[in-house]
Coordinates of C-alpha atoms and ligand atoms in Angstrom, one line a residue:
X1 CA 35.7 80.6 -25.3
X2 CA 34.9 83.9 -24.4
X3 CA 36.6 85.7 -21.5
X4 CA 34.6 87.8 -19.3
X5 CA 36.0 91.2 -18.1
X6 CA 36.0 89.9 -14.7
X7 CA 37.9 92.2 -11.9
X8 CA 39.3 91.8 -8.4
X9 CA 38.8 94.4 -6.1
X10 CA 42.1 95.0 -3.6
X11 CA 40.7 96.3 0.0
X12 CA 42.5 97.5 2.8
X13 CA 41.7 97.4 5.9
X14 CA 42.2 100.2 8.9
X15 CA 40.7 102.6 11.2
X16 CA 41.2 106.4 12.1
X17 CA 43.0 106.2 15.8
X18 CA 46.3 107.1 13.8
X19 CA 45.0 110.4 12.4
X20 CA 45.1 111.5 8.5
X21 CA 48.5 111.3 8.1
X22 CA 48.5 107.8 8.7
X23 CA 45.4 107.0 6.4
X24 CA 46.6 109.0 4.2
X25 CA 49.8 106.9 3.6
X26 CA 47.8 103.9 4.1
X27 CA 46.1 105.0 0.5
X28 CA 48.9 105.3 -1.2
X29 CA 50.4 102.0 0.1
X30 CA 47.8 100.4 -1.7
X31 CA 47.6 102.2 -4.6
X32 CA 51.2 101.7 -5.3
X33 CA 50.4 97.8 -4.8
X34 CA 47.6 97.5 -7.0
X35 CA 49.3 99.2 -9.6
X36 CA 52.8 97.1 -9.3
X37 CA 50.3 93.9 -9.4
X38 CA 48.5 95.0 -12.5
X39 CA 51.7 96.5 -14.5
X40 CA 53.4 92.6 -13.7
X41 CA 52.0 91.0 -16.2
X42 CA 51.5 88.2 -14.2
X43 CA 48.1 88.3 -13.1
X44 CA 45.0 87.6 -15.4
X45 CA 42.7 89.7 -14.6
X46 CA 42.7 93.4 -13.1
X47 CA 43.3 94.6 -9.5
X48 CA 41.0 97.4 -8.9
X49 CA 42.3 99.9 -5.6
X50 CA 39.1 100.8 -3.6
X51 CA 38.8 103.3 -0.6
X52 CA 40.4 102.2 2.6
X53 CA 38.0 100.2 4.9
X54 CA 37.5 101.8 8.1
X55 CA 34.3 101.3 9.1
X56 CA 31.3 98.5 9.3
X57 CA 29.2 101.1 7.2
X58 CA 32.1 101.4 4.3
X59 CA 32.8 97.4 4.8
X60 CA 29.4 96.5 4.4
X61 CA 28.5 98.7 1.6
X62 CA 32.0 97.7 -0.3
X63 CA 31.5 93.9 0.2
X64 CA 27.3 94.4 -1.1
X65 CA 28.8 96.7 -4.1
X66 CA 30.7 93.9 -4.9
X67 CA 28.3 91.3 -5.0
X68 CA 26.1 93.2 -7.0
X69 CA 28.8 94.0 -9.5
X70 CA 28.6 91.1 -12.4
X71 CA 32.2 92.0 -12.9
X72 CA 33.9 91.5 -9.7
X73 CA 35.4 87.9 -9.4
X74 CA 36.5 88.7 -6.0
X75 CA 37.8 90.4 -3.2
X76 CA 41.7 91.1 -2.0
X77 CA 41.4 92.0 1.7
X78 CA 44.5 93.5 3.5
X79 CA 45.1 94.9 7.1
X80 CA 47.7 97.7 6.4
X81 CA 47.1 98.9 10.2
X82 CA 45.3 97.2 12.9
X83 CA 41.3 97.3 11.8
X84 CA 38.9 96.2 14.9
X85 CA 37.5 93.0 13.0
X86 CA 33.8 93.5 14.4
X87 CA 33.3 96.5 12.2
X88 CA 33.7 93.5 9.0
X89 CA 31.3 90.9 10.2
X90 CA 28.3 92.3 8.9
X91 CA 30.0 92.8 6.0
X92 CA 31.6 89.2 5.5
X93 CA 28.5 87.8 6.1
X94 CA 27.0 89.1 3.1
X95 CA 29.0 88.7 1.0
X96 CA 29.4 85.6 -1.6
X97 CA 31.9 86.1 -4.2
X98 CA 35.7 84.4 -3.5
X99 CA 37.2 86.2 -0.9
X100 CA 41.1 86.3 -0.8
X101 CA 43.8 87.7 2.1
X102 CA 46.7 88.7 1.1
X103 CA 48.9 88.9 4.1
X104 CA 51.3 91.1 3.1
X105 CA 53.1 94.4 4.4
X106 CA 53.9 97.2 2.6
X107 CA 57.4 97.2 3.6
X108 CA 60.1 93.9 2.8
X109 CA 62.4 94.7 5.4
X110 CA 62.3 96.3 8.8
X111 CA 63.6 100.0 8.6
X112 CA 66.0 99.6 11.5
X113 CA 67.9 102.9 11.3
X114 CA 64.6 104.8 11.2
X115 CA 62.2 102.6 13.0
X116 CA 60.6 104.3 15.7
X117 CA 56.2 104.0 17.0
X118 CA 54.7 105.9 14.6
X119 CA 56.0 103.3 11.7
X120 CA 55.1 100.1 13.8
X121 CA 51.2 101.7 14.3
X122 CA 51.3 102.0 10.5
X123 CA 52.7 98.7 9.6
X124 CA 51.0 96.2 11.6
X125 CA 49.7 93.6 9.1
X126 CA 51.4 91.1 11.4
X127 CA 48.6 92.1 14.1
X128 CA 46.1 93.8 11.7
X129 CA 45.8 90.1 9.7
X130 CA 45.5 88.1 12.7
X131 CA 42.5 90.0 14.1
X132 CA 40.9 89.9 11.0
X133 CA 41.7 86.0 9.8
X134 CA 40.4 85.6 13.4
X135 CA 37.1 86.9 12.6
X136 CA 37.1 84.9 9.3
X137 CA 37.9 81.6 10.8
X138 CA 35.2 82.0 13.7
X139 CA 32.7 82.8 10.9
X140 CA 33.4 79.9 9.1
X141 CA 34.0 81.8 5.8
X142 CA 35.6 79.9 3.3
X143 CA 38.7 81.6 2.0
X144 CA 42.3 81.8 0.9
X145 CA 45.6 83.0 2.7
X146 CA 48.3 83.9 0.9
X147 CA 51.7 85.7 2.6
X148 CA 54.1 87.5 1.7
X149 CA 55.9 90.5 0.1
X150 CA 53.6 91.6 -2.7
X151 CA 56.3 92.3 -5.5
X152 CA 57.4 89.0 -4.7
X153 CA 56.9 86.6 -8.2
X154 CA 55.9 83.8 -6.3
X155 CA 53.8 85.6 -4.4
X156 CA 52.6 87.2 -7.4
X157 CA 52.2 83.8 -9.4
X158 CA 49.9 82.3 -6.5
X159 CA 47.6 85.7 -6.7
X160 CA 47.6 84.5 -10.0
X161 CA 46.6 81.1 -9.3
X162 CA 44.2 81.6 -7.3
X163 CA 42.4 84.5 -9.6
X164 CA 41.8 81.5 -11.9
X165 CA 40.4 79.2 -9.3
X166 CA 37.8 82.6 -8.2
X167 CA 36.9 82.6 -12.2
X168 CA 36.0 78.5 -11.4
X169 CA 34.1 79.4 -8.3
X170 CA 32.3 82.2 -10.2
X171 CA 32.0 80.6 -13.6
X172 CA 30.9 77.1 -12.3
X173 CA 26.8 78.3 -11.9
X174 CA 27.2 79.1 -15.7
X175 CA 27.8 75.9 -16.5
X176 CA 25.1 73.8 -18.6
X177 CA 25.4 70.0 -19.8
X178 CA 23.2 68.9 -22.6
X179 CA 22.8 65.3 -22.0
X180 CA 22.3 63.6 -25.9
X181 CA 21.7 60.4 -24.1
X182 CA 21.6 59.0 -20.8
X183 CA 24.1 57.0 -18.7
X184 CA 25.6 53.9 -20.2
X185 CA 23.7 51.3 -19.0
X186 CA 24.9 49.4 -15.6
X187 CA 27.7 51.7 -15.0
X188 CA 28.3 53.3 -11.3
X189 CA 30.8 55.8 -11.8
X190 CA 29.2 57.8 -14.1
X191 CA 25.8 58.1 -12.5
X192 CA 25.2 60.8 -10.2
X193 CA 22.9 63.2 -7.9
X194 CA 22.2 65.9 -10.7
X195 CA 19.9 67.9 -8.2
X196 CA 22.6 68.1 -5.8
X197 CA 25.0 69.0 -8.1
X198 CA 23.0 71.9 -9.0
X199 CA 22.8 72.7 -5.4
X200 CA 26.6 72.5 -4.6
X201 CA 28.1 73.5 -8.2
X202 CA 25.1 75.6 -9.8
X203 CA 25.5 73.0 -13.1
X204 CA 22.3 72.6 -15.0
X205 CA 22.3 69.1 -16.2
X206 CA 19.4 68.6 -19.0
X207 CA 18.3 66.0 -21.4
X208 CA 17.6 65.9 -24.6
X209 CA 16.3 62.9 -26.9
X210 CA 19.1 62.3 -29.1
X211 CA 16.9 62.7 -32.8
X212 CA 16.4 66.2 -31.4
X213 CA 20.2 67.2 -32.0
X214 CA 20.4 65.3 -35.1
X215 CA 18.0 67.0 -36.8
X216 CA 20.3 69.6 -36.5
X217 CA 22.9 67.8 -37.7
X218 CA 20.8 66.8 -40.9
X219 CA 20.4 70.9 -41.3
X220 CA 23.8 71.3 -41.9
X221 CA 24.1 72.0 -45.7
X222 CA 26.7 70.4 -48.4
X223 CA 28.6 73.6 -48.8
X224 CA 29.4 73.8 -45.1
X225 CA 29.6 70.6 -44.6
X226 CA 32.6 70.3 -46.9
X227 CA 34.3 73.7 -45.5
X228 CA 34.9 72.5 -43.1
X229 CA 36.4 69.4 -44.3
X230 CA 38.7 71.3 -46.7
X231 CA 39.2 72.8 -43.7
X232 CA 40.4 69.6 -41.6
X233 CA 42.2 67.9 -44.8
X234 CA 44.4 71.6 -44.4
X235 CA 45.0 71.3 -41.2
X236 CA 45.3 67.6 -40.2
X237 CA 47.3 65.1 -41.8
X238 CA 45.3 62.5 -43.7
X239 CA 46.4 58.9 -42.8
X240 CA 44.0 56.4 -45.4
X241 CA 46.1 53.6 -44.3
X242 CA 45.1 51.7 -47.3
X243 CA 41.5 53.1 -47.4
X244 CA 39.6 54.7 -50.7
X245 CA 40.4 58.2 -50.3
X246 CA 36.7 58.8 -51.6
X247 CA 35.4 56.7 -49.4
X248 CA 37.3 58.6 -46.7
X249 CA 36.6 61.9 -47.3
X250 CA 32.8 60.6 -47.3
X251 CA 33.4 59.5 -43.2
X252 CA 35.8 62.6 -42.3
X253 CA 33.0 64.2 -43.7
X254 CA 30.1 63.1 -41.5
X255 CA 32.1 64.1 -38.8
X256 CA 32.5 67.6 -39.9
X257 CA 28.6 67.3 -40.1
X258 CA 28.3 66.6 -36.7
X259 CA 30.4 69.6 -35.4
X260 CA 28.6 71.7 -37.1
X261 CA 24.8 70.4 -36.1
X262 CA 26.4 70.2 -32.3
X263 CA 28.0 73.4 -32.3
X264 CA 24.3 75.6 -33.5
X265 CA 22.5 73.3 -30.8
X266 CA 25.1 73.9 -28.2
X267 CA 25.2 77.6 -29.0
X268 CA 20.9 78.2 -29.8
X269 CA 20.4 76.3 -26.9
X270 CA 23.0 77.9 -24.6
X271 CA 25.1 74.9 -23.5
X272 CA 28.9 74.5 -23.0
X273 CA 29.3 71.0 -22.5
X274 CA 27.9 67.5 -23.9
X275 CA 27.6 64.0 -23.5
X276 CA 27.1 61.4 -25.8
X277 CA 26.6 57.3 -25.5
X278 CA 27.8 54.7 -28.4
X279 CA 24.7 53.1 -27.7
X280 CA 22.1 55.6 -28.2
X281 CA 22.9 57.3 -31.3
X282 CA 19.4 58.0 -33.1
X283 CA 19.8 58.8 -36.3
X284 CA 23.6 59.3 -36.3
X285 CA 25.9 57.9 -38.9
X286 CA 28.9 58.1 -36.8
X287 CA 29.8 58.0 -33.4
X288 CA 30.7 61.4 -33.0
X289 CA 34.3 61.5 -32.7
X290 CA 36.2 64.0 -34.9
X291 CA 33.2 66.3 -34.3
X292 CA 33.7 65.9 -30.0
X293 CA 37.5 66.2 -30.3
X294 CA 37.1 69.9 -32.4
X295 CA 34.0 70.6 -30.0
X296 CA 36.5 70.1 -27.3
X297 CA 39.6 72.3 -28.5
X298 CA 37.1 74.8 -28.9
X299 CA 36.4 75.4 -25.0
X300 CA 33.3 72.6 -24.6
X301 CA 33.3 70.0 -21.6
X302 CA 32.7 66.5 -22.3
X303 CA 32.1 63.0 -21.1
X304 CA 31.6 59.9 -22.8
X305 CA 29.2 57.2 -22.4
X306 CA 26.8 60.0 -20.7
X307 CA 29.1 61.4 -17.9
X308 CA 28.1 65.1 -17.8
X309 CA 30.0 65.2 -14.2
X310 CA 33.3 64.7 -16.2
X311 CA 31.7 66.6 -19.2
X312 CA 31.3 70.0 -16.1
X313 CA 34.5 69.1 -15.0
X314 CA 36.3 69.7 -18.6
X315 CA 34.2 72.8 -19.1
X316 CA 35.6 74.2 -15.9
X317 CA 38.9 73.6 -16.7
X318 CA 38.6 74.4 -19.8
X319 CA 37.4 78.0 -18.3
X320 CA 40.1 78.2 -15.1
X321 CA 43.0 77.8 -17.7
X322 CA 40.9 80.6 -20.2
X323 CA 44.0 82.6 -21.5
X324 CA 46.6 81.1 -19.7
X325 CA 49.8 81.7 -21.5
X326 CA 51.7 78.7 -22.7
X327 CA 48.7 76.5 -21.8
X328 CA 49.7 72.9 -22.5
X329 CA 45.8 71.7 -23.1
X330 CA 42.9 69.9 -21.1
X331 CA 40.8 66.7 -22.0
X332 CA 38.3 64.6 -21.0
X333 CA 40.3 60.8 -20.7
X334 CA 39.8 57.7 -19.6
X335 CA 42.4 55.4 -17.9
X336 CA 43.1 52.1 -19.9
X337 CA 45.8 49.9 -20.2
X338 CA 49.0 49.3 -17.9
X339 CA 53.0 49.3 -18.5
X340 CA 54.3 47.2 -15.3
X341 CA 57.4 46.5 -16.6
X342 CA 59.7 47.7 -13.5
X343 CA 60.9 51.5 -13.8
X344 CA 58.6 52.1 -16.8
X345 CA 55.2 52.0 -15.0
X346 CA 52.6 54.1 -16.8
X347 CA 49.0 54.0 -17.4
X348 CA 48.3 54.5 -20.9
X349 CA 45.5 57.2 -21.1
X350 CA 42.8 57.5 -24.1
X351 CA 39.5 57.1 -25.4
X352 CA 37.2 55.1 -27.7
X353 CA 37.6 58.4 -29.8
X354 CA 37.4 61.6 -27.6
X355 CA 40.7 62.9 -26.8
X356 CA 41.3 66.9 -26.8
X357 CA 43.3 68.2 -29.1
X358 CA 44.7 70.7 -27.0
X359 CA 46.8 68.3 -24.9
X360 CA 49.1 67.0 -29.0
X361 CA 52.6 67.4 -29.0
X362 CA 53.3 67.8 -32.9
X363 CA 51.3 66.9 -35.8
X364 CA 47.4 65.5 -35.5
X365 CA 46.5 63.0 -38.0
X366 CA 42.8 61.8 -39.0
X367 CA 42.1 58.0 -39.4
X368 CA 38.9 55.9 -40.1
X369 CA 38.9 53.0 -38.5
X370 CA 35.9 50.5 -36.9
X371 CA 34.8 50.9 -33.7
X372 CA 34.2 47.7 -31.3
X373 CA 31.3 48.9 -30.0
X374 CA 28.2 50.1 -31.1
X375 CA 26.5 49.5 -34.8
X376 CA 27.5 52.8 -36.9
X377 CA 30.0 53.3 -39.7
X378 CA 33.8 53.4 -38.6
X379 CA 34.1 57.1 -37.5
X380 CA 37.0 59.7 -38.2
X381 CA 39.1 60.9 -35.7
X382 CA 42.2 62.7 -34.6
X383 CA 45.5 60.9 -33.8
X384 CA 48.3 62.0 -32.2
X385 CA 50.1 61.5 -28.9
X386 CA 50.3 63.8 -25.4
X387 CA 53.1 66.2 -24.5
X388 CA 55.3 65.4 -22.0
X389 CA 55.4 67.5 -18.2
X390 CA 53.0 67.8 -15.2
X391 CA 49.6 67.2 -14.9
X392 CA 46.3 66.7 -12.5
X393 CA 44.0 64.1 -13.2
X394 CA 40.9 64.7 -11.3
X395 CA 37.7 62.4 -10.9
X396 CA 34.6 63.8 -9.5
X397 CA 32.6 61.1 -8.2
X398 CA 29.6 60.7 -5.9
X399 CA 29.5 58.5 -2.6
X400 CA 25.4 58.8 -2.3
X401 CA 25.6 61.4 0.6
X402 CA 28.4 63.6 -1.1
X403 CA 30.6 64.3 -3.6
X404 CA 34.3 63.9 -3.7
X405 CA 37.0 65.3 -5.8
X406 CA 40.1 63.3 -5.9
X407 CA 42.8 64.7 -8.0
X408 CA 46.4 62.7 -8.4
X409 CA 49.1 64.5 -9.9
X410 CA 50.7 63.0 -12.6
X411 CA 53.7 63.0 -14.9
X412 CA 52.9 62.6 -18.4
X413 CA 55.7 60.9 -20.7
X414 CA 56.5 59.6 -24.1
X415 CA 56.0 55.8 -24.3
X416 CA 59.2 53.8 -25.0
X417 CA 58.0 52.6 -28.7
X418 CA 55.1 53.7 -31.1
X419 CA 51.7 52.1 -31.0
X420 CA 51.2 52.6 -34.8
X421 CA 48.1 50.2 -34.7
X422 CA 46.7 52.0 -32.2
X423 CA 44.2 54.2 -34.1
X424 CA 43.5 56.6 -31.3
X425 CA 45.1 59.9 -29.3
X426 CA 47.0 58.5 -26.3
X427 CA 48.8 60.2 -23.4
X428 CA 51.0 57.8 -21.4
X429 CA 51.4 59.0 -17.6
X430 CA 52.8 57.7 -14.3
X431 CA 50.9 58.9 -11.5
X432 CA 52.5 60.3 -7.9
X433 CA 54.1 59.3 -5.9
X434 CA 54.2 55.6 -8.0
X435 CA 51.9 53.8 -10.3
X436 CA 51.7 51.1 -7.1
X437 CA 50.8 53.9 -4.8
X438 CA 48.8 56.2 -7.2
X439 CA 46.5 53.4 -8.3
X440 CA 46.4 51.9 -5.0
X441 CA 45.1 55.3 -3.8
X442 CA 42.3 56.2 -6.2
X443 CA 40.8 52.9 -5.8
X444 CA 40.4 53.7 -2.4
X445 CA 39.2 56.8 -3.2
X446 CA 36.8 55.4 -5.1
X447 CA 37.9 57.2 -8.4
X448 CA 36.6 56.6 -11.7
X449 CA 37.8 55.2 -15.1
X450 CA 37.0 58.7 -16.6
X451 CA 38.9 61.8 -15.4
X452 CA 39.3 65.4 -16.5
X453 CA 42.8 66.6 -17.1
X454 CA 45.3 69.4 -17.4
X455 CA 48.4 70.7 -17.5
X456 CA 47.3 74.1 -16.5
X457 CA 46.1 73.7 -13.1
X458 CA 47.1 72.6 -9.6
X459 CA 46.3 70.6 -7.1
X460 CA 46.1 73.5 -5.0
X461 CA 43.9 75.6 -7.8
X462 CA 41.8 72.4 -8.0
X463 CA 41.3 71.8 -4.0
X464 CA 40.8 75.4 -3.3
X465 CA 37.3 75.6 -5.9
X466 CA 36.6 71.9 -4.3
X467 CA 36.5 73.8 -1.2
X468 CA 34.7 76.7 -1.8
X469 CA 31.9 74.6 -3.7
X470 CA 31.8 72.6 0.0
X471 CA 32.8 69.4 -1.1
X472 CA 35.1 66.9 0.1
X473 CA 38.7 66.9 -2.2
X474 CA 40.9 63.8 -2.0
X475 CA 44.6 64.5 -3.5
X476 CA 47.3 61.8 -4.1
X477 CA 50.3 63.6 -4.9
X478 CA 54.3 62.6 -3.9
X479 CA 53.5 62.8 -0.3
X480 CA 50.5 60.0 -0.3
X481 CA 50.7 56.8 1.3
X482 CA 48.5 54.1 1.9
X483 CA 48.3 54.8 5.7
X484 CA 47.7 58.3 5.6
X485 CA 45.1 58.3 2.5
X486 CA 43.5 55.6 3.9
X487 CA 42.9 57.6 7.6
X488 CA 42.2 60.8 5.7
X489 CA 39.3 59.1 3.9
X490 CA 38.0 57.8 7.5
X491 CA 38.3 60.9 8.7
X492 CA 36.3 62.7 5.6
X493 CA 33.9 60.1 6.4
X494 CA 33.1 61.9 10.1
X495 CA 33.7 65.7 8.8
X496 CA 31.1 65.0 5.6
X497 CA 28.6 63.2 7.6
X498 CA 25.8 65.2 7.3
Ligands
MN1 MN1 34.6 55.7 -21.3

């Protein structure tokens, strides 16, 4: 993962009926605000201060400046004073990047000993803001409120927040699947419009025939190849469970292989994120397991069984949480089996193989084991379970005339025992408000079996880019219930008619 030196430029609104005097404090308002914001340490990227907005001349060329700068993630409007909100709606109308209002006021409290005209024409973000969300709304613009003091944290944290979901909104047309096989055959869920996708998200979907990414994989010399495998038997516990350790080493191997073959297509070939299909896998030894899980921690999106909407999905994530501190992890994951057993209802979460390593709690262990499915060698992979905490589980799935994001939060736990002949990486989670309700929900929904998952994000991170790509969002949280989901999803039926 590389993180781009993305900016957000903070831009206040005004006008000159209140002489210099007032502009000139106006300035240094802002000023003081952008620098307090940056010197936090709570926001991940940059606030840049740029000259107060007065006019549709300066509007218009500020809002075309910033669309032209590859830097600028966004744009932090204010309305220090009142500003007349025709002058923005040439402006507004150009521009395309996330757009952000901070409704805020320089001052927290009301100066009441002191407060006389002169200070209310100054400070009148209560009025300023409302003309100009006015003009906003009417337009139809797509964008996000937030108010408050500024030096508030929480405040502060939901800037935050909200930087990452502009990176998503940004970073989303930069996204580019290489398909190593096609859809598993018969399956619904993970089909989809990819020409439409392109149109709403910007994702380039693309396939390749799967002998053209092993070649690259055969490429990989001997000395590399076991690198890298010194490398994993360093860093990952070995677990031969009563297998030749020769014999191991010889599948761990393979996989180490793959990663490295993937990895120089995915680079050469400028991709960052993959499918793959058990059944298709040309010249392959293994299933590529091991070699997804690493590809994976390393920033890539996937999906299994050729889901490249999940595979976008993870790589988005993957990019909104970029630097996050304390990041918990994200994964592609697939819902599986059930705990009913009263008060300990859980779904527990996994793959045939392709868990992310990012989302272990402790040590990661490699096993060999068969597969089921499929007619390769039994593959290496990582084993370990999930960390405990909040999550979103989020399905992207497509009705035929649009796409819908449904996203249930979740609460990831330890299970009650160890599942020691379970030779995969498992997460056990119950999702809002109950497993009863939760499920109950995203069948109605009409979410998938595959999801992609975090710790690191919201809901409200997650709806806000669903909304500004124009899509329909779904979310089952601790407020759903049946009735209301189920007239919310009548009503999305009439608003997304198209
Ligand atoms: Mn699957």
């Amino acid at each position: 993962m590389e993180k781009k030196n993305y900016k957000f430029w903070f831009a206040t609104g005004s006008q000159d009926l209140y002489g210099d005097e007032c502009l000139a404090n106006v300035a240094a308002h802002a000023k003081q605000i952008v620098a307090e914001l940056n010197a936090s340490g709570r926001l991940p990227y940059e606030v840049v201060w740029k000259p107060t907005l007065i006019d549709n001349a300066t509007i218009r060329k500020t809002f075309a400046d910033a669309n032209n700068d590859p830097e600028v993630a966004g744009v932090i409007t204010w309305m220090h004073t009142f500003s007349p909100a025709k002058s923005w709606i040439l402006g507004l109308s150009e521009y395309r990047k996330p757009l952000l209002h901070l409704h805020t006021q320089f001052n927290q409290e009301i100066p009441y000993d002191t407060i006389d005209m002169d200070f209310m024409n100054e400070n009148q973000s209560a009025h300023g803001d409302r003309e100009y969300g006015h003009i906003v709304t009417r337009m139809g613009i797509e964008r996000k409120v937030i108010m408050g003091h500024w030096a508030d944290e929480k405040v502060q944290n939901r800037i935050a927040s909200w930087m990452r979901t502009a990176i998503g909104i940004m970073e989303s047309s930069h996204i580019r699947v290489v398909r190593v096989a096609d859809n598993m055959r018969n399956v619904a869920v993970t089909e989809g419009d990819k020409v439409e996708a392109q149109i709403k998200f910007g994702w380039e979907v693309d396939a390749y025939p799967v002998n053209e990414i092993v070649e690259y994989v055969d490429a990989v010399s001997k000395g590399d190849m076991e690198a890298l495998t010194d490398e994993y038997y360093d860093k990952y516990d070995i677990l031969l469970e009563g297998r030749d350790a020769t014999e191991f080493r010889n599948h761990v191997a393979v996989q180490a292989k793959i990663e490295l073959g993937f990895e120089k297509f995915l680079k050469e070939k400028n991709y960052q994120a993959i499918v793959t299909h058990f059944g298709d896998l040309g010249g392959l030894q293994q299933l590529p397991g091991l070699a997804i899980q690493r590809l994976m921690e390393k920033g890539y999106g996937f999906g299994a069984e050729g889901d490249w909407k999940t595979a976008a999905m993870v790589r988005l994530m993957k990019i909104m949480t970029e630097g996050k501190k304390d990041a918990k992890g994200t994964s592609f994951m697939e819902d599986y089996t059930y705990n009913l057993v009263p008060g300990k209802e859980g779904i527990l979460q996994a793959h045939m193989l392709e868990v992310c390593p990012t989302i272990s709690d402790g040590p990661i262990g490699i096993k060999v084991c068969p597969l089921s499915m499929g007619d390769r060698e039994d593959p290496a992979r990582l084993v370990f379970t999930a960390k405990e905490g909040e999550g979103i589980a989020t399905s992207l799935v497509d009705l035929g005339d649009r796409f819908r994001l449904i996203i249930n939060e979740v609460d990831v736990k330890k299970t009650e025992k160890p599942m020691p002949k379970l030779p995969v990486a498992t997460a056990f989670w119950t999702p809002r408000p109950s497993l009863q309700t939760g499920a109950e929900s995203w069948i109605y929904a009409g979410g998938a079996h595959h999801t992609a998952f975090t710790y690191d994000l919201t809901t409200e991170q997650m709806a806000d880019w669903a909304a500004a790509m124009g899509i329909e969002v779904v979310y089952i949280d601790a407020n759903t219930t049946i009735r209301g989901l189920r007239n919310e999803l009548r009503w999305n039926e009439v608003a997304f008619r198209k």
